[in-house]
């Protein structure tokens, strides 16, 4: 696993169950099975976070499991910064990772693409490709969104482009 993640992240991702079903939303039967695995992995990851008092996001899918949205937060210098995030499951999932969006931060950091999509190209996407189809949504949140927030929120706070919600 890449050394760019801190030891807590590396330990957490080792405990997230790997997925077995290689199906995306275009395969209705396989997708139902994959979705159950995705939800089980997410529940495991969320419970791990709650048990270690490192809870940092909520998430829920639409009825079909093709659009996910939630809230994420990062505490910097004892101040909580909270954001909405979302993503769609690509048609070629799980070969292609979801592109996580934090729309309200669009244009506030260089590590973001149009539409508020966070930059995961250098560190996360090669790891996803290597581990597909075993990685899922919980892995994307753990290895993508979490480290991105940890790197970008302090930077944006220092620049004065974000403030905590009151």
XYZ file of N, CA and C in Angstrom:
498
model
N 0.844 -1.174 0.000
C 0.000 0.000 0.000
C 0.887 1.234 0.000
N 0.424 2.265 -0.639
C 1.206 3.482 -0.779
C 1.606 4.042 0.580
N 2.807 4.593 0.635
C 3.294 5.167 1.886
C 2.803 6.591 2.085
N 2.032 7.137 1.158
C 1.558 8.511 1.295
C 0.422 8.639 2.311
N -0.156 7.545 2.738
C -1.215 7.596 3.736
C -0.618 7.403 5.115
N -1.223 8.053 6.114
C -0.726 7.912 7.475
C -1.035 6.503 7.990
N -0.393 6.140 9.085
C -0.520 4.767 9.597
C -1.957 4.441 10.015
N -2.696 5.411 10.552
C -4.091 5.147 10.940
C -4.938 4.798 9.723
N -4.732 5.514 8.612
C -5.476 5.238 7.382
C -5.110 3.861 6.845
N -3.824 3.540 6.841
C -3.395 2.223 6.355
C -3.999 1.101 7.198
N -4.027 1.285 8.512
C -4.613 0.267 9.392
C -6.117 0.153 9.173
N -6.788 1.292 8.990
C -8.242 1.272 8.783
C -8.599 0.536 7.499
N -7.893 0.840 6.416
C -8.252 0.235 5.129
C -8.001 -1.274 5.138
N -7.060 -1.732 5.924
C -6.814 -3.174 6.031
C -8.008 -3.902 6.660
N -8.793 -3.171 7.466
C -9.925 -3.777 8.159
C -11.232 -3.682 7.373
N -11.245 -2.879 6.317
C -12.464 -2.772 5.498
C -12.546 -4.023 4.630
N -13.673 -4.720 4.657
C -13.787 -5.944 3.855
C -13.588 -5.679 2.363
N -12.872 -6.580 1.711
C -12.728 -6.512 0.264
C -13.993 -7.081 -0.367
N -14.375 -6.524 -1.490
C -15.599 -6.955 -2.161
C -15.300 -8.077 -3.137
N -16.279 -8.927 -3.379
C -16.068 -10.107 -4.221
C -16.768 -10.005 -5.576
N -17.914 -9.341 -5.624
C -18.725 -9.300 -6.846
C -18.199 -8.241 -7.802
N -17.920 -8.656 -9.022
C -17.386 -7.745 -10.039
C -18.523 -7.286 -10.950
N -19.415 -6.460 -10.394
C -20.571 -5.983 -11.158
C -20.806 -4.516 -10.879
N -21.294 -3.832 -11.915
C -21.665 -2.433 -11.795
C -23.144 -2.253 -12.036
N -23.588 -1.006 -12.106
C -25.019 -0.730 -12.223
C -25.680 -1.230 -13.508
N -24.905 -1.508 -14.540
C -25.512 -2.015 -15.785
C -25.935 -3.473 -15.673
N -25.365 -4.201 -14.721
C -25.688 -5.610 -14.480
C -26.650 -5.675 -13.291
N -27.948 -5.682 -13.578
C -28.959 -5.561 -12.523
C -28.817 -6.620 -11.427
N -28.701 -7.881 -11.802
C -28.588 -8.947 -10.799
C -27.296 -8.833 -10.011
N -26.200 -8.701 -10.737
C -24.892 -8.593 -10.078
C -24.785 -7.339 -9.232
N -25.406 -6.247 -9.697
C -25.342 -4.986 -8.960
C -26.053 -5.111 -7.612
N -27.145 -5.832 -7.558
C -27.855 -6.018 -6.285
C -26.947 -6.724 -5.270
N -26.211 -7.729 -5.737
C -25.274 -8.448 -4.864
C -24.122 -7.535 -4.459
N -23.572 -6.808 -5.435
C -22.461 -5.892 -5.160
C -22.893 -4.816 -4.166
N -24.097 -4.303 -4.339
C -24.602 -3.251 -3.460
C -24.687 -3.729 -2.011
N -25.098 -4.972 -1.814
C -25.137 -5.533 -0.456
C -23.721 -5.583 0.138
N -22.743 -5.974 -0.675
C -21.353 -6.007 -0.215
C -20.857 -4.590 0.107
N -21.217 -3.630 -0.747
C -20.824 -2.228 -0.532
C -21.368 -1.727 0.801
N -22.652 -1.980 1.040
C -23.280 -1.514 2.275
C -22.658 -2.184 3.498
N -22.360 -3.474 3.393
C -21.733 -4.181 4.514
C -20.350 -3.602 4.809
N -19.579 -3.307 3.776
C -18.239 -2.724 3.966
C -18.343 -1.322 4.567
N -19.294 -0.533 4.087
C -19.488 0.815 4.635
C -19.904 0.761 6.102
N -20.816 -0.130 6.425
C -21.258 -0.269 7.816
C -20.074 -0.643 8.702
N -19.258 -1.562 8.235
C -18.066 -1.976 8.993
C -17.129 -0.782 9.203
N -16.882 -0.018 8.145
C -15.977 1.133 8.241
C -16.551 2.208 9.163
N -17.819 2.508 9.036
C -18.455 3.515 9.887
C -18.412 3.070 11.352
N -18.694 1.812 11.607
C -18.642 1.303 12.980
C -17.222 1.355 13.547
N -16.234 1.035 12.721
C -14.828 1.139 13.158
C -14.522 2.576 13.564
N -14.970 3.528 12.748
C -14.721 4.942 13.052
C -15.403 5.358 14.355
N -16.632 4.926 14.542
C -17.363 5.292 15.759
C -16.698 4.690 16.991
N -16.266 3.437 16.887
C -15.607 2.775 18.018
C -14.301 3.456 18.405
N -13.604 4.017 17.434
C -12.323 4.673 17.727
C -12.478 6.191 17.866
N -13.717 6.664 17.922
C -14.029 8.087 18.063
C -13.395 8.922 16.941
N -13.434 8.348 15.735
C -12.917 9.068 14.561
C -13.991 9.171 13.479
N -15.224 9.248 13.908
C -16.365 9.379 12.998
C -16.228 10.697 12.226
N -16.273 10.667 10.889
C -16.044 11.902 10.132
C -16.934 12.057 8.900
N -17.878 11.159 8.702
C -18.776 11.320 7.554
C -20.068 10.549 7.765
N -21.087 10.984 7.025
C -22.328 10.226 6.888
C -22.549 10.063 5.387
N -23.234 9.009 5.007
C -23.441 8.755 3.580
C -24.698 7.923 3.392
N -25.375 8.153 2.280
C -26.519 7.302 1.937
C -26.703 7.289 0.422
N -27.187 6.146 -0.084
C -27.409 6.024 -1.526
C -28.837 6.390 -1.912
N -29.032 6.623 -3.213
C -30.404 6.684 -3.710
C -30.933 5.244 -3.776
N -32.170 5.073 -4.177
C -32.821 3.753 -4.173
C -32.061 2.724 -5.014
N -31.507 3.159 -6.135
C -30.795 2.244 -7.038
C -29.333 2.029 -6.644
N -28.835 2.831 -5.717
C -27.433 2.715 -5.311
C -26.473 3.306 -6.326
N -26.970 4.177 -7.189
C -26.115 4.758 -8.237
C -25.683 6.185 -7.932
N -26.322 6.831 -6.967
C -25.932 8.177 -6.540
C -25.835 8.160 -5.024
N -24.723 8.647 -4.502
C -24.469 8.656 -3.076
C -24.220 10.089 -2.628
N -24.704 10.417 -1.458
C -24.469 11.759 -0.930
C -24.367 11.687 0.586
N -23.735 12.706 1.131
C -23.581 12.740 2.573
C -22.894 14.005 3.034
N -22.472 13.975 4.263
C -21.729 15.076 4.865
C -20.407 14.514 5.368
N -19.371 15.330 5.242
C -18.074 14.966 5.791
C -17.569 16.156 6.592
N -16.718 15.892 7.552
C -16.180 16.986 8.333
C -14.738 16.687 8.683
N -14.020 17.780 8.927
C -12.616 17.691 9.292
C -12.381 18.700 10.411
N -11.707 18.276 11.457
C -11.404 19.166 12.570
C -9.957 19.639 12.416
N -9.815 20.965 12.331
C -8.497 21.595 12.190
C -8.359 22.637 13.290
N -7.332 22.487 14.109
C -7.084 23.389 15.235
C -8.334 23.515 16.112
N -8.944 22.356 16.398
C -10.124 22.215 17.254
C -11.374 22.905 16.710
N -11.380 23.204 15.425
C -12.547 23.806 14.773
C -13.045 22.839 13.705
N -14.348 22.582 13.712
C -14.957 21.629 12.782
C -15.390 22.338 11.496
N -14.950 21.781 10.367
C -15.338 22.263 9.042
C -16.157 21.158 8.394
N -17.361 21.466 7.979
C -18.291 20.462 7.468
C -18.689 20.784 6.031
N -18.807 19.730 5.213
C -19.110 19.893 3.792
C -20.064 18.806 3.319
N -20.888 19.143 2.343
C -21.681 18.145 1.638
C -20.786 17.503 0.587
N -20.948 16.213 0.367
C -20.236 15.554 -0.734
C -21.189 14.602 -1.435
N -20.819 14.230 -2.647
C -21.658 13.336 -3.448
C -20.818 12.687 -4.542
N -21.356 11.637 -5.102
C -20.758 11.027 -6.288
C -21.762 10.100 -6.932
N -21.557 9.887 -8.220
C -22.336 8.911 -8.976
C -21.461 7.699 -9.217
N -22.070 6.547 -9.262
C -21.340 5.327 -9.592
C -21.181 5.294 -11.112
N -19.938 5.231 -11.613
C -19.741 5.197 -13.067
C -20.340 3.939 -13.691
N -20.724 4.033 -14.941
C -21.288 2.880 -15.652
C -20.293 1.728 -15.693
N -19.005 2.031 -15.693
C -17.969 0.997 -15.772
C -17.423 0.595 -14.398
N -18.120 0.972 -13.345
C -17.760 0.573 -11.983
C -17.850 -0.946 -11.856
N -17.000 -1.611 -11.159
C -15.939 -1.165 -10.278
C -14.568 -0.994 -10.936
N -14.500 -1.125 -12.260
C -13.219 -0.904 -12.931
C -12.759 0.538 -12.753
N -13.710 1.463 -12.808
C -13.418 2.885 -12.654
C -13.959 3.358 -11.309
N -13.137 4.083 -10.571
C -13.531 4.601 -9.257
C -14.523 5.752 -9.406
N -15.374 5.941 -8.409
C -16.266 7.108 -8.442
C -15.467 8.402 -8.298
N -15.993 9.481 -8.877
C -15.370 10.800 -8.743
C -16.121 11.554 -7.655
N -15.469 11.750 -6.539
C -16.104 12.369 -5.380
C -16.130 13.889 -5.560
N -17.303 14.462 -5.301
C -17.485 15.903 -5.458
C -17.778 16.557 -4.108
N -17.143 17.705 -3.896
C -17.445 18.573 -2.764
C -17.753 19.936 -3.389
N -18.984 20.096 -3.905
C -19.322 21.254 -4.735
C -19.041 22.623 -4.113
N -19.247 22.765 -2.817
C -19.066 24.084 -2.212
C -17.608 24.526 -2.151
N -16.675 23.611 -2.404
C -15.254 23.966 -2.381
C -14.682 24.203 -3.779
N -15.527 24.101 -4.794
C -15.050 24.314 -6.159
C -14.373 25.669 -6.286
N -13.196 25.663 -6.883
C -12.453 26.894 -7.123
C -11.662 27.401 -5.926
N -11.689 26.680 -4.815
C -10.992 27.151 -3.614
C -9.637 26.485 -3.407
N -9.347 25.487 -4.204
C -8.055 24.807 -4.138
C -7.714 24.291 -5.529
N -6.427 24.214 -5.812
C -5.978 23.720 -7.116
C -6.179 22.210 -7.239
N -6.359 21.526 -6.129
C -6.501 20.067 -6.159
C -7.964 19.662 -6.315
N -8.589 20.256 -7.337
C -9.997 20.019 -7.586
C -10.267 20.281 -9.061
N -11.194 19.505 -9.612
C -11.577 19.681 -11.006
C -12.919 20.374 -11.098
N -13.288 20.751 -12.311
C -14.570 21.412 -12.538
C -15.707 20.581 -11.966
N -16.673 21.276 -11.392
C -17.810 20.590 -10.776
C -17.561 20.200 -9.332
N -16.422 20.614 -8.779
C -16.123 20.291 -7.387
C -15.588 18.891 -7.182
N -15.109 18.258 -8.258
C -14.547 16.908 -8.124
C -13.143 16.997 -7.543
N -12.913 16.229 -6.482
C -11.607 16.290 -5.835
C -10.568 15.526 -6.652
N -9.341 15.993 -6.583
C -8.237 15.382 -7.333
C -7.767 14.120 -6.607
N -7.934 12.994 -7.272
C -7.495 11.714 -6.717
C -6.542 10.993 -7.666
N -6.110 11.697 -8.707
C -5.377 11.079 -9.801
C -4.049 10.451 -9.382
N -3.225 11.172 -8.655
C -1.853 10.727 -8.409
C -1.770 9.565 -7.426
N -2.460 9.676 -6.297
C -2.294 8.676 -5.242
C -3.354 7.583 -5.253
N -4.609 7.968 -5.446
C -5.693 7.016 -5.238
C -6.034 6.182 -6.462
N -6.153 6.805 -7.625
C -6.632 6.064 -8.805
C -5.719 4.898 -9.197
N -4.387 5.033 -9.130
C -3.559 3.847 -9.429
C -3.798 2.703 -8.440
N -4.017 3.048 -7.178
C -4.285 2.023 -6.173
C -5.625 1.348 -6.441
N -6.632 2.155 -6.842
C -7.946 1.599 -7.186
C -7.798 0.623 -8.353
N -7.105 1.048 -9.394
C -6.929 0.190 -10.586
C -6.293 -1.137 -10.222
N -5.309 -1.079 -9.357
C -4.590 -2.284 -8.941
C -5.482 -3.214 -8.112
N -6.434 -2.653 -7.377
C -7.263 -3.443 -6.462
C -8.695 -3.668 -6.929
N -9.025 -3.197 -8.118
C -10.364 -3.415 -8.669
C -10.504 -4.898 -9.023
N -11.614 -5.509 -8.749
C -12.910 -5.041 -8.265
C -13.080 -5.151 -6.748
N -11.990 -5.361 -6.018
C -12.103 -5.631 -4.582
C -12.325 -4.381 -3.744
N -11.908 -3.223 -4.256
C -12.174 -1.973 -3.554
C -13.586 -1.514 -3.859
N -14.175 -0.803 -2.907
C -15.532 -0.286 -3.082
C -15.650 1.118 -2.525
N -16.866 1.511 -2.274
C -17.170 2.866 -1.822
C -16.465 3.183 -0.504
N -16.459 2.261 0.435
C -15.785 2.505 1.722
C -14.296 2.780 1.502
N -13.685 2.071 0.566
C -12.268 2.289 0.268
C -12.059 3.659 -0.373
N -12.987 4.049 -1.249
C -12.889 5.361 -1.905
C -12.986 6.490 -0.885
N -13.864 6.331 0.081
C -14.015 7.355 1.114
C -12.777 7.368 2.011
N -12.323 6.185 2.427
C -11.175 6.068 3.333
C -9.875 6.550 2.689
N -9.615 6.128 1.467
C -8.333 6.431 0.817
C -8.382 7.632 -0.124
N -9.595 8.117 -0.402
C -9.737 9.250 -1.310
C -10.159 10.510 -0.591
N -11.402 10.526 -0.127
C -11.948 11.727 0.494
C -11.229 12.087 1.795
N -11.009 11.134 2.664
C -10.371 11.418 3.962
C -9.008 12.076 3.834
N -8.076 11.463 3.109
C -6.762 12.094 2.956
C -6.821 13.433 2.215
N -7.752 13.562 1.268
C -7.893 14.833 0.551
C -8.301 15.933 1.528
N -9.288 15.650 2.372
C -9.696 16.637 3.385
C -8.526 16.983 4.310
N -7.782 15.969 4.740
C -6.657 16.196 5.654
C -5.583 17.085 5.029
N -5.400 16.985 3.729
C -4.399 17.815 3.051
C -4.938 19.190 2.698
N -6.179 19.254 2.258
C -6.705 20.503 1.695
C -7.387 21.429 2.689
N -8.062 20.908 3.697
C -8.765 21.794 4.632
C -7.793 22.735 5.351
N -6.697 22.246 5.943
C -5.771 23.189 6.594
C -5.227 24.244 5.614
N -4.947 23.827 4.398
C -4.452 24.752 3.377
C -5.491 25.841 3.076
N -6.754 25.432 2.893
C -7.804 26.405 2.592
C -8.092 27.316 3.793
N -7.976 26.779 5.012
C -8.150 27.611 6.208
C -7.044 28.664 6.255
N -5.806 28.234 6.028
C -4.675 29.168 6.055
C -4.819 30.262 5.003
N -5.391 29.907 3.847
C -5.617 30.904 2.797
C -6.798 31.817 3.113
N -7.644 31.399 4.054
C -8.824 32.181 4.408
C -9.986 32.017 3.445
N -10.000 30.919 2.664
C -11.071 30.722 1.693
C -12.237 29.898 2.221
N -12.065 29.283 3.404
C -13.186 28.583 4.038
C -13.259 29.008 5.496
N -14.469 28.936 6.031
C -14.703 29.221 7.435
C -15.643 28.158 7.984
N -15.561 27.934 9.295
C -16.491 26.930 9.869
C -17.920 27.414 9.796
N -18.829 26.449 9.708
C -20.261 26.787 9.737
C -20.655 27.010 11.199
N -21.486 27.977 11.430
C -21.870 28.259 12.820
C -23.188 27.619 13.175
